[in-house]
């Protein structure tokens, strides 16, 4: 199948290096300590953060740092065909783990010993790149909850189809079976915290693809930063001095 | 916060925007930072890095979203919207979640649960003595699980938060306030400023207002706590005598609680004066209590607040 037309356009009309439209909103869940909605094109994810709070299961308590827990969930209505998936299937367990590890890296857990931070991410619409969107939403929610972080983590995916590197794959491109690289970076520290790939890719092309995904991450980071600053400004102004 | 998203009409949106504009015109946004923004410092003067900051290759970097505060050499970031950070002397409201051997564990909307030791509170009979094993057995008679308690932060040892519930200053045991008829409202802790007075008794309405530093606010019927006996007598008074008075009182409680909810959605800092102002405004408009959470009143309060702040500014 042709994923990039001779004119250099993708199936949804984007250029190979073009990202989908992103949109973020802070404060979607009123009872949570921090929450955010993040959209990448048709992918829409909601994240809620609770804590730091007392550890629920005392045997899991860590005396030198906070316990970070993450739960990824895909709404039944999020995909094209409505499917009833059992909770805790392999895919969602794996993604929960990935998100947790990525975020734990950036949270300054040692500042909150013997407490627990819960992160819940729910996919409302799935159109490829859900794990990237989840990480981005969770970062925003963590920042909203006022949890100290080393840096913002942002994530973006890139693929390689029709011998072209493509940024931010959607569902159709994702299910083409080609290589799909998900990268998560700390933009300020310039460090990679997440790197995953499906299928195979020659090493010289891999570098290009990773580079492309990293650029995407940086663009997202800029956007997230703007949103956060806007939100902080708003809160500060309203509160008054 | 606890209130559903309001739907605004077009004119209301414009008015709200205008009010916001006027609020924002008096602030400078230079000191606002987000996570991983570097903070400009003059290294020659020496720098003390406080909360919300971290070191990155000799640069000072924010780890929170908020405003940068500078006190001499100390630089810290005051975060917005995070959980309550206890400080000694704060008055907090908490809920008992566990009764243990010698202490109660309280949820005070903080990183960790707080302890209220049996020895750190005045006994209901007011006698000063050693706590005996019998007292330990009777702890449930004082506070039970799910009781709301008002106390003061006594100290922070290691990571534990200890509360105490005795006050000689007021000559009454405000901790043993068995909160009765009233409402509890929860707001973001950053909206509550530390003040000299967190207990307010609105005599003309017969209402107690306790603004806890941890963002829990209690609006309730005034309870005389000076004397346990007197309190008992009050309760056993014939009910029909108080009935009429109670209705207006309850209405005022609901109005005050809704005023706090509204201020919390608008994100205005919460003090007694502001709450009173909102309640008076709603009463002068003859507004129904439930309409206080409507969009029209919300816009009105925002405009009033903007006006109030600008007039305050002019006075200075």
Coordinates of C-alpha atoms in Angstrom, one line a residue:
Chain A
X1 CA 0.0 0.0 0.0
X2 CA 1.1 3.5 -0.7
X3 CA 1.5 5.5 2.5
X4 CA 3.3 8.5 0.9
X5 CA 1.9 9.7 -2.4
X6 CA 4.3 10.8 -5.2
X7 CA 3.5 14.4 -4.3
X8 CA 4.9 13.7 -0.8
X9 CA 1.6 13.7 1.1
X10 CA 0.5 11.1 3.6
X11 CA -2.9 9.5 3.8
X12 CA -4.3 12.2 6.1
X13 CA -2.8 14.9 4.0
X14 CA 0.3 15.7 6.1
X15 CA 3.8 16.1 5.0
X16 CA 6.2 13.3 6.2
X17 CA 7.8 15.6 8.8
X18 CA 4.5 17.2 9.9
X19 CA 2.9 16.5 13.2
X20 CA -0.8 16.3 13.9
X21 CA -2.5 19.2 15.5
X22 CA -1.9 19.1 19.3
X23 CA -4.1 20.6 21.9
X24 CA -3.8 20.5 25.7
X25 CA -6.0 21.6 28.5
X26 CA -5.3 21.6 32.2
X27 CA -7.7 20.9 35.0
X28 CA -10.2 18.4 33.5
X29 CA -10.9 16.4 36.7
X30 CA -12.0 18.6 39.6
X31 CA -11.3 16.1 42.4
X32 CA -7.8 15.2 41.3
X33 CA -4.7 17.1 42.5
X34 CA -3.7 17.6 38.9
X35 CA -5.3 16.7 35.6
X36 CA -5.0 17.3 31.9
X37 CA -6.4 16.4 28.5
X38 CA -4.0 16.0 25.7
X39 CA -5.0 15.6 22.0
X40 CA -2.8 14.7 19.1
X41 CA -5.0 14.8 16.1
X42 CA -7.8 12.3 16.8
X43 CA -6.0 10.7 19.7
X44 CA -7.4 12.0 22.9
X45 CA -6.2 11.1 26.3
X46 CA -7.1 12.3 29.8
X47 CA -4.8 12.0 32.8
X48 CA -5.3 12.5 36.5
X49 CA -2.8 12.6 39.3
X50 CA -3.5 12.0 42.9
X51 CA -1.0 12.7 45.6
X52 CA 1.5 12.7 47.0
X53 CA -0.5 11.1 49.6
X54 CA -0.2 8.4 52.3
X55 CA 0.7 5.0 51.0
X56 CA -2.3 2.8 50.8
X57 CA -0.6 -0.5 51.2
X58 CA 2.0 -0.1 53.9
X59 CA 4.1 -3.0 52.8
X60 CA 4.9 -1.1 49.6
X61 CA 6.0 2.0 51.4
X62 CA 9.5 3.2 50.5
X63 CA 11.4 5.0 53.2
X64 CA 13.6 7.1 51.0
X65 CA 11.4 8.0 48.1
X66 CA 7.8 8.3 46.8
X67 CA 6.0 5.3 45.3
X68 CA 4.8 6.1 41.8
X69 CA 1.9 4.1 40.4
X70 CA 0.4 4.3 37.0
X71 CA -2.7 2.9 35.5
X72 CA -3.3 3.0 31.7
X73 CA -6.7 2.2 30.5
X74 CA -8.4 2.3 27.1
X75 CA -12.0 3.2 27.0
X76 CA -14.2 0.7 25.3
X77 CA -15.4 3.4 22.9
X78 CA -12.0 4.6 22.0
X79 CA -11.4 2.4 19.0
X80 CA -13.3 1.9 15.8
X81 CA -14.7 -1.5 16.8
X82 CA -16.1 -1.4 20.2
X83 CA -14.3 -4.1 22.2
X84 CA -14.7 -5.2 25.8
X85 CA -11.2 -5.8 27.0
X86 CA -10.6 -7.3 30.3
X87 CA -8.9 -5.0 32.8
X88 CA -5.2 -5.6 33.1
X89 CA -4.5 -7.3 29.8
X90 CA -0.9 -7.6 28.6
X91 CA -0.9 -4.5 26.4
X92 CA -2.2 -2.1 29.0
X93 CA 0.0 -3.6 31.7
X94 CA 3.0 -3.1 29.5
X95 CA 2.1 0.5 28.7
X96 CA 1.3 1.3 32.3
X97 CA 4.8 0.1 33.2
X98 CA 6.4 2.1 30.4
X99 CA 4.6 5.3 31.4
X100 CA 5.5 4.7 35.0
X101 CA 9.1 4.2 34.4
X102 CA 9.4 7.2 32.1
X103 CA 7.7 9.5 34.6
X104 CA 9.5 8.2 37.6
X105 CA 12.7 9.2 36.0
X106 CA 11.7 12.9 36.0
X107 CA 9.8 13.2 39.3
X108 CA 12.0 14.1 42.2
X109 CA 10.7 11.2 44.3
X110 CA 13.4 11.6 47.0
X111 CA 11.7 14.8 48.1
X112 CA 8.5 13.0 49.1
X113 CA 9.5 9.9 51.1
X114 CA 6.9 7.5 52.3
X115 CA 4.2 8.8 50.1
X116 CA 2.5 7.7 47.0
X117 CA 1.7 9.3 43.7
X118 CA -1.1 7.8 41.6
X119 CA -1.3 8.5 37.9
X120 CA -4.4 7.5 35.9
X121 CA -4.4 7.8 32.2
X122 CA -7.4 6.9 30.1
X123 CA -7.5 6.9 26.3
X124 CA -10.8 8.4 25.1
X125 CA -10.0 8.2 21.4
X126 CA -7.3 6.0 19.9
X127 CA -5.8 7.0 16.6
X128 CA -2.2 5.8 17.0
X129 CA 0.5 7.1 19.3
X130 CA -1.5 6.6 22.4
X131 CA 1.5 5.9 24.6
X132 CA 3.1 9.2 23.5
X133 CA -0.1 11.1 24.1
X134 CA -0.4 9.4 27.6
X135 CA 3.0 10.5 28.6
X136 CA 2.4 14.0 27.5
X137 CA -0.9 14.2 29.3
X138 CA 0.6 12.7 32.4
X139 CA 3.5 15.3 32.4
X140 CA 1.0 18.1 32.2
X141 CA -1.1 16.6 35.0
X142 CA 2.0 16.2 37.2
X143 CA 3.0 19.8 36.7
X144 CA -0.5 20.8 37.5
X145 CA -0.4 18.8 40.7
X146 CA 2.6 20.8 41.8
X147 CA 4.9 17.8 42.0
X148 CA 8.5 18.7 41.7
X149 CA 10.1 17.4 38.5
X150 CA 13.6 17.5 37.1
X151 CA 12.2 18.4 33.7
X152 CA 9.1 17.9 31.6
X153 CA 9.0 14.6 29.8
X154 CA 7.6 14.6 26.3
X155 CA 7.1 11.8 23.9
X156 CA 6.5 11.4 20.2
X157 CA 6.6 8.6 17.7
X158 CA 8.1 8.3 14.3
X159 CA 8.1 5.5 11.7
X160 CA 9.6 4.5 8.4
X161 CA 7.3 3.7 5.5
X162 CA 7.8 3.7 1.7
X163 CA 11.4 4.5 2.5
X164 CA 10.4 7.8 4.1
X165 CA 10.7 8.7 7.8
X166 CA 7.3 9.8 9.0
X167 CA 6.6 11.8 12.1
X168 CA 3.8 11.0 14.5
X169 CA 2.1 8.0 13.0
X170 CA -1.7 7.7 13.0
X171 CA -3.6 4.5 13.4
X172 CA -3.5 3.5 9.7
X173 CA 0.2 4.0 9.4
X174 CA 0.8 2.4 12.7
X175 CA -1.0 -0.8 11.7
X176 CA 0.9 -1.0 8.4
X177 CA 3.4 -3.2 10.3
X178 CA 6.4 -1.0 9.6
X179 CA 8.9 0.2 12.1
X180 CA 7.5 2.4 14.8
X181 CA 9.9 4.2 17.1
X182 CA 8.5 5.9 20.3
X183 CA 10.9 8.3 21.9
X184 CA 10.6 10.1 25.2
X185 CA 13.0 12.9 26.1
X186 CA 13.8 15.4 28.8
X187 CA 14.1 18.4 26.6
X188 CA 16.1 20.6 29.0
X189 CA 18.5 18.0 30.1
X190 CA 18.7 16.6 26.5
X191 CA 18.3 13.1 27.7
X192 CA 16.3 10.1 26.4
X193 CA 14.1 8.4 28.9
X194 CA 12.1 6.2 26.6
X195 CA 13.0 4.4 23.4
X196 CA 10.9 1.7 22.0
X197 CA 10.7 0.1 18.5
X198 CA 8.5 -2.4 16.8
X199 CA 9.9 -4.4 13.9
X200 CA 13.3 -3.8 12.3
X201 CA 15.2 -0.9 10.9
X202 CA 18.7 -0.5 9.4
X203 CA 20.9 1.3 11.9
X204 CA 21.8 4.3 9.7
X205 CA 18.1 5.0 9.1
X206 CA 17.2 4.4 12.8
X207 CA 19.3 7.4 13.7
X208 CA 17.4 9.6 11.3
X209 CA 14.1 8.4 12.6
X210 CA 15.1 8.9 16.2
X211 CA 16.3 12.4 15.3
X212 CA 12.9 13.1 13.7
X213 CA 11.0 11.9 16.8
X214 CA 13.2 13.9 19.1
X215 CA 12.4 17.0 17.0
X216 CA 8.7 16.2 17.5
X217 CA 9.2 15.8 21.2
X218 CA 10.8 19.2 21.4
X219 CA 8.0 20.8 19.5
X220 CA 5.5 19.3 22.0
X221 CA 7.7 20.4 24.9
X222 CA 7.5 24.0 23.7
X223 CA 3.7 23.7 23.4
X224 CA 3.3 22.2 26.8
X225 CA 5.5 24.9 28.3
X226 CA 3.3 27.6 26.8
X227 CA 0.2 26.0 28.2
X228 CA 1.7 25.6 31.6
X229 CA 2.9 29.2 31.7
X230 CA -0.5 30.4 30.6
X231 CA -2.1 28.4 33.4
X232 CA 0.3 29.6 36.0
X233 CA -0.2 33.2 35.0
X234 CA -4.0 32.8 35.2
X235 CA -3.9 31.2 38.7
X236 CA -1.5 33.8 39.9
X237 CA -3.4 36.8 38.6
X238 CA -6.7 35.5 40.0
X239 CA -5.3 34.9 43.4
X240 CA -3.8 38.4 43.5
X241 CA -0.7 39.3 45.5
Chain B
X1 CA -13.0 22.4 42.3
X2 CA -16.1 20.6 43.3
X3 CA -18.3 22.7 41.0
X4 CA -19.4 21.7 37.5
X5 CA -18.0 23.7 34.6
X6 CA -20.2 26.8 34.0
X7 CA -21.7 27.7 30.7
X8 CA -21.3 31.3 29.9
X9 CA -23.2 33.3 27.4
X10 CA -21.4 35.6 25.0
X11 CA -21.8 38.8 26.9
X12 CA -20.9 37.1 30.2
X13 CA -17.7 35.8 28.5
X14 CA -16.8 39.3 27.5
X15 CA -17.4 40.7 30.9
X16 CA -15.5 37.9 32.6
X17 CA -12.6 38.5 30.2
X18 CA -12.6 42.2 31.0
X19 CA -12.5 41.5 34.7
X20 CA -9.6 39.1 34.2
X21 CA -7.8 41.7 32.1
X22 CA -8.1 44.2 34.9
X23 CA -6.8 41.7 37.4
X24 CA -3.9 40.8 35.3
X25 CA -2.9 44.4 34.5
X26 CA -1.7 44.9 38.0
X27 CA 0.7 42.0 38.0
X28 CA 4.1 41.5 36.6
X29 CA 4.7 38.2 34.9
X30 CA 8.5 38.3 35.1
X31 CA 8.8 36.1 38.1
X32 CA 6.6 33.3 36.8
X33 CA 8.3 30.1 35.9
X34 CA 7.3 26.6 34.7
X35 CA 9.1 23.3 35.3
X36 CA 12.7 23.3 34.0
X37 CA 12.8 27.1 33.3
X38 CA 16.1 28.5 34.4
X39 CA 16.0 31.3 37.0
X40 CA 18.3 34.2 36.5
X41 CA 20.6 34.7 39.4
X42 CA 23.7 36.7 40.1
X43 CA 26.2 34.2 41.2
X44 CA 28.6 36.8 42.6
X45 CA 26.3 37.4 45.5
X46 CA 26.0 33.8 46.4
X47 CA 22.9 31.8 46.1
X48 CA 20.9 29.6 48.5
X49 CA 18.6 27.3 46.6
X50 CA 15.2 26.8 48.3
X51 CA 12.2 24.7 47.6
X52 CA 11.2 24.2 44.0
X53 CA 14.6 24.7 42.6
X54 CA 17.4 22.4 41.5
X55 CA 20.9 22.7 40.2
X56 CA 21.7 22.0 36.6
X57 CA 25.3 22.6 35.4
X58 CA 25.6 25.6 37.7
X59 CA 22.3 27.0 36.6
X60 CA 19.3 27.3 39.0
X61 CA 16.3 25.6 37.5
X62 CA 12.7 25.5 38.7
X63 CA 11.1 22.2 39.4
X64 CA 7.7 23.6 39.9
X65 CA 5.3 26.0 38.2
X66 CA 4.9 29.1 40.2
X67 CA 6.4 32.4 41.2
X68 CA 10.1 33.0 42.0
X69 CA 10.5 34.5 45.4
X70 CA 13.8 36.0 46.6
X71 CA 14.7 36.7 50.2
X72 CA 18.3 38.0 50.4
X73 CA 20.3 35.1 49.1
X74 CA 17.6 32.5 49.2
X75 CA 15.7 31.8 46.0
X76 CA 12.7 29.6 46.0
X77 CA 9.7 28.9 43.8
X78 CA 6.3 29.2 45.4
X79 CA 4.2 26.6 43.7
X80 CA 0.5 26.8 42.9
X81 CA -2.0 24.1 43.3
X82 CA 0.1 21.6 45.1
X83 CA -0.9 19.8 48.3
X84 CA -0.7 21.5 51.7
X85 CA 2.7 21.9 53.2
X86 CA 2.5 22.1 56.9
X87 CA 4.2 24.7 59.0
X88 CA 4.4 24.9 62.7
X89 CA 1.5 27.0 64.2
X90 CA -0.8 26.4 61.3
X91 CA -4.4 25.8 62.1
X92 CA -5.7 22.8 60.1
X93 CA -8.9 20.8 59.9
X94 CA -8.5 17.1 59.5
X95 CA -10.5 13.9 59.5
X96 CA -9.7 11.0 61.8
X97 CA -8.9 7.9 59.8
X98 CA -7.6 5.7 62.6
X99 CA -7.6 5.5 66.3
X100 CA -4.4 4.0 67.6
X101 CA -3.0 3.1 70.9
X102 CA -1.9 6.6 71.9
X103 CA -2.8 8.8 69.0
X104 CA -5.3 9.5 66.3
X105 CA -4.2 9.5 62.7
X106 CA -5.7 12.4 60.7
X107 CA -6.0 13.1 57.0
X108 CA -5.1 16.7 56.6
X109 CA -4.8 16.8 52.8
X110 CA -1.1 16.6 53.0
X111 CA 1.7 14.3 51.7
X112 CA 1.3 12.2 54.8
X113 CA -1.2 11.6 57.6
X114 CA -0.8 13.6 60.7
X115 CA -0.7 12.4 64.3
X116 CA -2.6 13.8 67.1
X117 CA -1.2 12.4 70.3
X118 CA -3.5 11.7 73.2
X119 CA -1.0 13.6 75.4
X120 CA -1.1 16.6 73.1
X121 CA -4.7 17.5 73.8
X122 CA -6.7 18.7 76.7
X123 CA -9.0 16.2 78.2
X124 CA -12.7 16.9 77.9
X125 CA -13.0 17.4 81.6
X126 CA -10.3 20.0 81.5
X127 CA -8.2 18.4 84.2
X128 CA -4.4 18.4 83.7
X129 CA -3.0 15.0 84.6
X130 CA -1.1 12.1 83.2
X131 CA -2.9 10.1 80.7
X132 CA -3.7 6.7 82.1
X133 CA -4.4 3.4 80.4
X134 CA -8.0 4.1 81.0
X135 CA -7.8 7.3 78.9
X136 CA -6.3 5.3 76.1
X137 CA -9.2 2.9 76.2
X138 CA -11.6 5.8 76.1
X139 CA -10.1 7.6 73.2
X140 CA -13.0 6.7 70.9
X141 CA -15.2 8.6 73.3
X142 CA -13.3 11.7 72.4
X143 CA -12.8 11.4 68.6
X144 CA -14.0 8.6 66.4
X145 CA -13.1 7.6 62.9
X146 CA -14.5 10.1 60.4
X147 CA -14.8 12.9 62.9
X148 CA -13.6 16.3 61.8
X149 CA -11.1 17.9 64.0
X150 CA -9.5 21.3 64.1
X151 CA -6.0 21.4 65.5
X152 CA -2.7 23.2 65.3
X153 CA 0.5 21.9 63.8
X154 CA 2.8 21.3 66.7
X155 CA 5.9 20.2 65.0
X156 CA 7.5 18.3 62.2
X157 CA 9.9 15.6 63.2
X158 CA 11.5 13.6 60.4
X159 CA 8.6 13.2 58.0
X160 CA 5.9 12.9 60.7
X161 CA 3.5 15.7 61.3
X162 CA 2.4 16.2 64.8
X163 CA -0.6 18.2 65.8
X164 CA -1.7 19.5 69.1
X165 CA -5.1 20.5 70.3
X166 CA -4.8 22.7 73.3
X167 CA -5.0 26.4 73.5
X168 CA -4.4 28.5 76.5
X169 CA -4.4 31.6 74.4
X170 CA -8.1 31.5 73.8
X171 CA -8.9 29.9 77.1
X172 CA -10.9 27.3 75.4
X173 CA -10.3 23.9 73.9
X174 CA -10.9 24.6 70.3
X175 CA -9.6 21.3 69.3
X176 CA -12.3 19.3 71.0
X177 CA -14.8 21.2 68.9
X178 CA -17.2 18.5 68.0
X179 CA -18.3 20.1 64.8
X180 CA -22.1 20.1 64.4
X181 CA -24.5 21.6 62.0
X182 CA -22.6 23.0 59.1
X183 CA -20.8 22.5 55.9
X184 CA -17.2 21.6 55.0
X185 CA -15.8 23.0 51.9
X186 CA -12.5 22.0 50.3
X187 CA -10.4 24.4 48.3
X188 CA -6.9 24.5 47.0
X189 CA -4.5 25.3 49.9
X190 CA -2.8 28.0 48.0
X191 CA -5.9 30.1 48.2
X192 CA -5.8 30.3 52.0
X193 CA -3.3 32.8 53.4
X194 CA -1.9 32.5 56.8
X195 CA -3.4 35.1 59.0
X196 CA -3.5 36.1 62.6
X197 CA -7.0 34.8 63.0
X198 CA -8.4 31.6 61.4
X199 CA -11.4 31.2 63.7
X200 CA -14.1 33.6 63.0
X201 CA -17.3 34.0 65.0
X202 CA -19.9 36.0 63.1
X203 CA -21.9 37.0 66.1
X204 CA -24.8 38.6 64.2
X205 CA -25.4 35.4 62.4
X206 CA -24.4 33.0 65.1
X207 CA -22.0 31.3 62.9
X208 CA -18.5 29.9 63.2
X209 CA -16.1 30.1 60.2
X210 CA -12.9 28.1 60.5
X211 CA -10.5 28.7 57.6
X212 CA -8.0 25.8 57.9
X213 CA -4.6 26.5 56.4
X214 CA -4.8 23.1 54.6
X215 CA -7.7 24.3 52.4
X216 CA -10.5 22.8 54.4
X217 CA -13.0 25.4 55.5
X218 CA -15.8 24.8 58.0
X219 CA -18.9 26.9 58.1
X220 CA -21.2 25.9 60.9
X221 CA -23.5 26.9 63.7
X222 CA -21.7 28.6 66.5
X223 CA -20.8 26.2 69.2
X224 CA -19.9 27.4 72.7
X225 CA -16.9 25.4 73.6
X226 CA -15.8 27.3 76.7
X227 CA -17.7 24.9 79.0
X228 CA -18.7 21.4 78.3
X229 CA -21.7 21.7 80.6
X230 CA -23.0 24.8 78.9
X231 CA -22.7 23.1 75.6
X232 CA -24.8 20.2 76.8
X233 CA -27.5 22.5 78.2
X234 CA -27.7 24.3 74.9
X235 CA -28.3 21.1 73.0
X236 CA -31.2 20.0 75.3
X237 CA -33.0 23.3 75.0
X238 CA -36.5 22.9 73.6
X239 CA -36.1 22.7 69.8
X240 CA -39.1 24.8 68.7
X241 CA -37.7 27.9 70.4
X242 CA -34.7 27.9 68.2
X243 CA -36.4 26.7 65.0
X244 CA -37.0 30.1 63.5
X245 CA -33.6 31.4 64.3
X246 CA -32.1 28.3 62.9
X247 CA -33.6 28.8 59.4
X248 CA -31.9 32.1 58.8
X249 CA -28.8 30.7 60.3
X250 CA -28.8 27.7 58.1
X251 CA -29.5 29.9 55.1
X252 CA -26.4 32.0 56.0
X253 CA -24.3 28.8 56.3
X254 CA -25.3 27.7 52.9
X255 CA -24.7 31.1 51.4
X256 CA -21.3 31.3 53.0
X257 CA -20.4 27.8 51.8
X258 CA -21.5 28.6 48.3
X259 CA -19.5 31.8 48.4
X260 CA -16.4 29.8 49.2
X261 CA -17.1 27.3 46.4
X262 CA -17.6 30.2 44.0
X263 CA -14.4 31.9 45.1
X264 CA -12.5 28.6 44.7
X265 CA -13.7 28.1 41.1
X266 CA -12.8 31.6 40.3
X267 CA -9.4 31.1 42.0
X268 CA -9.6 34.1 44.2
X269 CA -7.9 34.0 47.6
X270 CA -10.2 33.3 50.4
X271 CA -10.5 35.6 53.4
X272 CA -13.3 36.5 55.8
X273 CA -13.8 39.9 54.2
X274 CA -14.2 38.4 50.7
X275 CA -16.6 35.7 51.8
X276 CA -18.7 38.2 53.7
X277 CA -18.7 40.5 50.6
X278 CA -19.9 37.7 48.3
X279 CA -22.6 36.7 50.8
X280 CA -23.8 40.3 51.2
X281 CA -23.8 40.8 47.4
X282 CA -26.0 37.7 47.0
X283 CA -28.3 38.8 49.7
X284 CA -28.7 42.3 48.4
X285 CA -29.6 40.9 45.0
X286 CA -32.2 38.6 46.7
X287 CA -30.5 35.7 45.0
X288 CA -31.6 32.1 45.7
X289 CA -28.8 30.1 47.3
X290 CA -28.4 27.7 44.4
X291 CA -28.2 30.6 42.0
X292 CA -25.0 31.7 43.7
X293 CA -23.2 29.0 41.7
X294 CA -24.7 30.2 38.4
X295 CA -22.7 31.9 35.7
X296 CA -24.3 35.3 36.1
X297 CA -23.3 35.7 39.7
X298 CA -19.9 34.3 39.0
X299 CA -19.3 37.1 36.5
X300 CA -20.6 39.6 38.9
X301 CA -18.3 38.5 41.7
X302 CA -15.3 38.5 39.3
X303 CA -16.2 42.1 38.4
X304 CA -16.6 43.2 42.0
X305 CA -13.3 41.6 42.9
X306 CA -11.5 43.4 40.1
X307 CA -13.1 46.6 41.2
X308 CA -12.1 46.0 44.8
X309 CA -8.5 45.2 44.0
X310 CA -8.1 48.3 41.8
X311 CA -9.6 50.5 44.5
X312 CA -7.2 48.9 47.0
X313 CA -4.3 49.7 44.7
X314 CA -5.3 53.3 44.4
X315 CA -5.5 53.8 48.2
X316 CA -1.9 52.6 48.6

